CSV table of C-alpha atoms in Angstrom, one decimal:
chain,number,residue,atom,x,y,z
A,1,UNK,CA,19.1,-12.2,-8.5
A,2,UNK,CA,22.0,-13.4,-10.8
A,3,UNK,CA,24.6,-11.3,-12.6
A,4,UNK,CA,25.3,-11.7,-16.2
A,5,UNK,CA,29.1,-11.9,-16.3
A,6,UNK,CA,29.3,-10.3,-19.8
A,7,UNK,CA,27.4,-7.3,-19.0
A,8,UNK,CA,27.4,-7.1,-15.4
A,9,UNK,CA,23.7,-6.6,-15.3
A,10,UNK,CA,21.5,-8.3,-12.9
A,11,UNK,CA,18.9,-10.4,-13.9
A,12,UNK,CA,15.8,-12.4,-12.3
A,13,UNK,CA,16.2,-16.0,-11.3
A,14,UNK,CA,13.3,-17.6,-13.4
A,15,UNK,CA,12.3,-20.2,-10.8
A,16,UNK,CA,11.9,-17.5,-8.2
A,17,UNK,CA,9.8,-15.5,-10.3
A,18,UNK,CA,7.6,-18.4,-11.1
A,19,UNK,CA,7.3,-19.3,-7.4
A,20,UNK,CA,6.0,-15.8,-6.6
A,21,UNK,CA,4.0,-15.5,-9.5
A,22,UNK,CA,2.3,-18.6,-8.2
A,23,UNK,CA,1.8,-17.2,-5.0
A,24,UNK,CA,0.5,-14.2,-6.4
A,25,UNK,CA,-2.0,-16.0,-8.5
A,26,UNK,CA,-3.3,-17.9,-5.4
A,27,UNK,CA,-3.7,-14.7,-3.5
A,28,UNK,CA,-5.4,-12.9,-6.2
A,29,UNK,CA,-8.0,-16.0,-7.0
A,30,UNK,CA,-8.5,-16.6,-3.3
A,31,UNK,CA,-7.3,-20.0,-3.8
A,32,UNK,CA,-6.7,-22.1,-7.1
A,33,UNK,CA,-6.5,-25.5,-8.6
A,34,UNK,CA,-3.3,-27.1,-10.5
A,35,UNK,CA,-5.6,-26.7,-13.4
A,36,UNK,CA,-6.4,-23.2,-13.0
A,37,UNK,CA,-2.9,-22.3,-12.2
A,38,UNK,CA,-1.6,-24.3,-15.3
A,39,UNK,CA,-3.9,-22.5,-17.6
A,40,UNK,CA,-3.4,-19.2,-16.1
A,41,UNK,CA,0.4,-19.2,-16.3
A,42,UNK,CA,0.5,-21.1,-19.5
A,43,UNK,CA,2.9,-23.5,-18.2
A,44,UNK,CA,3.4,-27.3,-18.3
A,45,UNK,CA,1.4,-29.0,-15.7
A,46,UNK,CA,4.4,-30.7,-14.3
A,47,UNK,CA,6.4,-27.7,-13.8
A,48,UNK,CA,3.8,-25.7,-12.0
A,49,UNK,CA,3.2,-28.9,-9.9
A,50,UNK,CA,6.8,-29.2,-9.0
A,51,UNK,CA,6.8,-25.5,-7.7
A,52,UNK,CA,3.4,-26.3,-5.9
A,53,UNK,CA,5.1,-29.1,-4.0
A,54,UNK,CA,8.2,-27.2,-3.2
A,55,UNK,CA,6.1,-24.4,-2.0
A,56,UNK,CA,4.0,-26.6,0.1
A,57,UNK,CA,7.1,-28.4,1.6
A,58,UNK,CA,8.2,-25.0,2.8
A,59,UNK,CA,4.7,-24.3,4.4
A,60,UNK,CA,4.0,-21.3,2.0
A,61,UNK,CA,0.9,-22.9,0.4
A,62,UNK,CA,-1.4,-25.7,1.6
A,63,UNK,CA,-3.4,-28.0,-0.4
A,64,UNK,CA,-6.9,-28.7,0.6
A,65,UNK,CA,-10.1,-30.1,-1.0
A,66,UNK,CA,-10.7,-26.9,-3.2
A,67,UNK,CA,-7.3,-26.5,-4.3
A,68,UNK,CA,-4.2,-24.4,-3.1
A,69,UNK,CA,-4.3,-21.6,-0.8
A,70,UNK,CA,-1.5,-19.4,1.1
A,71,UNK,CA,-0.1,-20.9,3.8
A,72,UNK,CA,0.2,-19.3,7.2
A,73,UNK,CA,3.9,-19.4,7.2
A,74,UNK,CA,3.7,-16.1,5.1
A,75,UNK,CA,1.8,-14.4,7.9
A,76,UNK,CA,5.3,-14.5,10.2
A,77,UNK,CA,7.1,-12.9,7.2
A,78,UNK,CA,4.2,-9.9,7.2
A,79,UNK,CA,4.2,-9.6,10.7
A,80,UNK,CA,7.8,-9.2,11.0
A,81,UNK,CA,8.1,-7.1,8.3
A,82,UNK,CA,5.7,-4.7,9.7
A,83,UNK,CA,7.3,-4.8,13.2
A,84,UNK,CA,10.6,-3.5,11.6
A,85,UNK,CA,8.9,-0.2,10.8
A,86,UNK,CA,9.3,2.4,13.4
A,87,UNK,CA,6.5,4.6,12.0
A,88,UNK,CA,4.1,1.5,12.6
A,89,UNK,CA,4.8,1.5,16.6
A,90,UNK,CA,4.8,5.2,16.8
A,91,UNK,CA,1.6,5.6,14.6
A,92,UNK,CA,-0.6,2.5,15.6
A,93,UNK,CA,-2.2,4.3,18.8
A,94,UNK,CA,-2.4,7.7,17.2
A,95,UNK,CA,-4.4,5.9,14.4
A,96,UNK,CA,-6.7,4.3,16.7
A,97,UNK,CA,-7.4,7.3,18.6
A,98,UNK,CA,-8.1,9.5,15.5
A,99,UNK,CA,-10.6,6.7,14.3
A,100,UNK,CA,-12.3,6.9,17.9
A,101,UNK,CA,-12.4,10.8,17.6
A,102,UNK,CA,-13.8,10.9,14.2
A,103,UNK,CA,-15.8,7.8,13.8
A,104,UNK,CA,-14.2,7.1,10.4
A,105,UNK,CA,-11.7,4.8,8.6
A,106,UNK,CA,-8.2,5.8,9.4
A,107,UNK,CA,-5.0,4.1,7.6
A,108,UNK,CA,-1.3,4.5,8.3
A,109,UNK,CA,0.0,4.1,4.7
A,110,UNK,CA,3.8,3.8,3.9
A,111,UNK,CA,5.7,3.1,0.7
A,112,UNK,CA,8.1,0.7,-0.7
A,113,UNK,CA,9.8,0.8,-4.5
A,114,UNK,CA,7.4,3.4,-5.4
A,115,UNK,CA,4.6,1.6,-4.4
A,116,UNK,CA,1.8,2.3,-1.4
A,117,UNK,CA,1.7,-0.2,1.2
A,118,UNK,CA,-1.4,-0.4,3.7
A,119,UNK,CA,0.4,-0.7,7.0
A,120,UNK,CA,-2.4,-0.2,9.6
A,121,UNK,CA,-5.9,0.7,10.0
A,122,UNK,CA,-8.6,1.6,12.6
A,123,UNK,CA,-12.1,1.4,12.2
A,124,UNK,CA,-14.2,4.2,13.6
A,125,UNK,CA,-18.0,3.7,14.6
A,126,UNK,CA,-19.3,5.2,11.5
A,127,UNK,CA,-16.6,3.9,9.1
A,128,UNK,CA,-17.8,2.0,6.0
A,129,UNK,CA,-16.4,-1.4,4.5
A,130,UNK,CA,-13.7,-0.8,1.8
A,131,UNK,CA,-11.8,-3.5,-0.4
A,132,UNK,CA,-8.5,-2.3,1.4
A,133,UNK,CA,-6.8,-4.3,3.9
A,134,UNK,CA,-3.4,-4.3,5.7
A,135,UNK,CA,-0.7,-5.6,3.6
A,136,UNK,CA,-2.1,-4.2,0.3
A,137,UNK,CA,0.1,-2.6,-2.4
A,138,UNK,CA,-1.1,-0.2,-4.4
A,139,UNK,CA,-0.6,3.0,-6.8
A,140,UNK,CA,0.3,6.0,-4.6
A,141,UNK,CA,-1.4,8.6,-7.0
A,142,UNK,CA,-4.7,7.0,-6.5
A,143,UNK,CA,-4.8,7.5,-2.7
A,144,UNK,CA,-4.7,10.7,-0.5
A,145,UNK,CA,-2.1,9.4,1.6
A,146,UNK,CA,-0.2,8.4,-1.5
A,147,UNK,CA,-0.4,11.8,-2.9
A,148,UNK,CA,0.8,13.3,0.4
A,149,UNK,CA,3.8,11.1,0.0
A,150,UNK,CA,4.5,11.8,-3.4
A,151,UNK,CA,4.3,15.6,-2.8
A,152,UNK,CA,7.2,15.2,-0.7
A,153,UNK,CA,9.5,13.6,-3.3
A,154,UNK,CA,11.5,15.4,-5.8
A,155,UNK,CA,9.8,16.0,-9.4
A,156,UNK,CA,12.5,13.5,-10.8
A,157,UNK,CA,11.5,10.7,-8.5
A,158,UNK,CA,7.8,11.1,-9.1
A,159,UNK,CA,8.7,10.9,-12.8
A,160,UNK,CA,10.7,7.9,-12.4
A,161,UNK,CA,7.7,6.3,-10.4
A,162,UNK,CA,5.3,7.1,-13.1
A,163,UNK,CA,7.3,5.8,-15.6
A,164,UNK,CA,7.8,2.4,-14.0
A,165,UNK,CA,3.9,2.0,-13.0
A,166,UNK,CA,2.3,4.4,-15.2
A,167,UNK,CA,-0.8,6.3,-13.6
A,168,UNK,CA,-3.6,3.9,-14.1
A,169,UNK,CA,-7.5,4.8,-13.3
A,170,UNK,CA,-8.8,3.2,-10.4
A,171,UNK,CA,-12.1,5.4,-11.2
A,172,UNK,CA,-13.1,8.0,-13.4
A,173,UNK,CA,-11.9,10.6,-11.0
A,174,UNK,CA,-8.3,9.3,-10.5
A,175,UNK,CA,-5.6,11.7,-11.9
A,176,UNK,CA,-3.9,10.1,-14.7
A,177,UNK,CA,-2.4,12.9,-16.4
A,178,UNK,CA,1.1,13.9,-15.3
A,179,UNK,CA,0.6,17.5,-15.7
A,180,UNK,CA,-2.4,17.3,-13.7
A,181,UNK,CA,-0.5,15.4,-11.2
A,182,UNK,CA,2.3,17.6,-10.7
A,183,UNK,CA,-0.1,20.5,-10.2
A,184,UNK,CA,-1.9,18.8,-7.6
A,185,UNK,CA,1.4,17.7,-5.6
A,186,UNK,CA,2.2,21.4,-5.9
A,187,UNK,CA,-1.1,22.3,-4.3
A,188,UNK,CA,-0.7,19.7,-1.5
A,189,UNK,CA,2.6,21.0,-0.7
A,190,UNK,CA,1.1,24.5,-0.2
A,191,UNK,CA,-2.0,23.1,1.9
A,192,UNK,CA,0.2,20.5,3.8
A,193,UNK,CA,-2.7,17.7,3.0
A,194,UNK,CA,-4.0,15.8,0.0
A,195,UNK,CA,-7.4,15.2,-0.9
A,196,UNK,CA,-9.2,12.3,-2.4
A,197,UNK,CA,-12.6,12.8,-4.0
A,198,UNK,CA,-13.8,9.5,-5.4
A,199,UNK,CA,-10.1,8.7,-6.8
A,200,UNK,CA,-9.9,5.3,-5.5
A,201,UNK,CA,-13.4,4.5,-4.6
A,202,UNK,CA,-16.5,6.0,-6.0
A,203,UNK,CA,-18.4,8.2,-3.4
A,204,UNK,CA,-15.7,7.9,-0.9
A,205,UNK,CA,-13.6,11.1,0.2
A,206,UNK,CA,-10.2,11.1,2.0
A,207,UNK,CA,-7.7,13.5,3.3
A,208,UNK,CA,-4.3,12.5,3.8
A,209,UNK,CA,-1.0,14.1,5.7
A,210,UNK,CA,2.6,12.9,5.2
A,211,UNK,CA,4.6,11.8,8.0
A,212,UNK,CA,8.1,13.2,7.0
A,213,UNK,CA,11.6,12.7,8.3
A,214,UNK,CA,14.3,15.3,9.0
A,215,UNK,CA,15.0,15.8,5.5
A,216,UNK,CA,11.3,16.5,4.9
A,217,UNK,CA,10.7,13.5,2.7
A,218,UNK,CA,7.6,11.4,3.7
A,219,UNK,CA,8.3,7.9,5.2
A,220,UNK,CA,4.5,7.3,5.5
A,221,UNK,CA,1.0,9.3,5.6
A,222,UNK,CA,-2.3,8.8,7.4
A,223,UNK,CA,-5.6,9.3,5.6
A,224,UNK,CA,-9.2,9.6,7.3
A,225,UNK,CA,-11.8,8.5,4.7
A,226,UNK,CA,-15.6,8.2,4.6
A,227,UNK,CA,-18.6,8.6,2.5
A,228,UNK,CA,-18.7,11.5,0.4
A,229,UNK,CA,-22.0,12.7,1.6
A,230,UNK,CA,-20.6,12.9,5.2
A,231,UNK,CA,-17.0,13.7,4.7
A,232,UNK,CA,-17.3,16.8,2.7
A,233,UNK,CA,-17.3,20.7,3.1
A,234,UNK,CA,-15.3,22.4,5.8
A,235,UNK,CA,-15.3,19.1,7.6
A,236,UNK,CA,-13.1,17.5,4.8
A,237,UNK,CA,-11.2,20.6,4.0
A,238,UNK,CA,-10.6,22.3,7.6
A,239,UNK,CA,-11.7,20.0,10.5
A,240,UNK,CA,-10.1,16.8,9.5
A,241,UNK,CA,-6.9,18.4,8.2
A,242,UNK,CA,-6.4,20.3,11.5
A,243,UNK,CA,-6.8,17.0,13.6
A,244,UNK,CA,-4.6,14.8,11.1
A,245,UNK,CA,-1.8,17.5,10.8
A,246,UNK,CA,-1.8,17.5,14.8
A,247,UNK,CA,-1.6,13.7,14.7
A,248,UNK,CA,1.3,13.6,12.1
A,249,UNK,CA,3.3,16.1,13.9
A,250,UNK,CA,3.3,14.1,17.0
A,251,UNK,CA,4.3,11.4,15.4
A,252,UNK,CA,7.1,12.9,13.8
A,253,UNK,CA,8.4,14.5,17.0
A,254,UNK,CA,8.4,11.0,18.6
A,255,UNK,CA,10.0,9.4,15.7
A,256,UNK,CA,12.8,12.0,15.7
A,257,UNK,CA,13.5,11.3,19.4
A,258,UNK,CA,13.2,7.5,19.0
A,259,UNK,CA,15.9,7.5,16.5
A,260,UNK,CA,18.2,9.8,18.2
């Protein structure tokens, strides 16, 4: 970032924005050629090529027969960033145990700058495949774990997040109305857990519970999800929440002593 000397405002460095935009586009397209990137970015071919060659020299992208792909150097950054999260180290084993016990998909999700980040997952014997993967960023309001996190925030902070990112729908069931979201968050605070009934993936239900710090604010959350024909009724609303709250409580205690 640079600073405008006249206003004191911080403004983005355009070349960095362009480089990151190229990386994002290569990732979204699962690899891309120079002409594809040029057309998508609406930039001069020579400009895009210079950025690509710089990124390639730094091992952030690799050129192959089918175009450019993300280089494995980025893996080092991702693993390093995750290793800095104490909740990952305290929660990893508990997530794996919960997946074994329930047979379902279990996610440890954290947040950064108002977005959800899928930190770690474990797959139970009966779990179904979903598009989510470790490292995914998304919208907190679309997820059971995300809503559990939002429920721990102040109304002002939730409004700020909604102002910045909106409340886009992933499915027809996603909450996109602010008043409805605030009503839902109030219910989550009373219950201690959040439910997702097809709000991020059709026919997939989930329950999420926050992992909070000493001030009661969520630093992360854990969710258990499965097909709606199986994860329903008291299994969804009573049995899974009881197991989940026991796990999150254990992690909170461990974190409090680890940081003391």
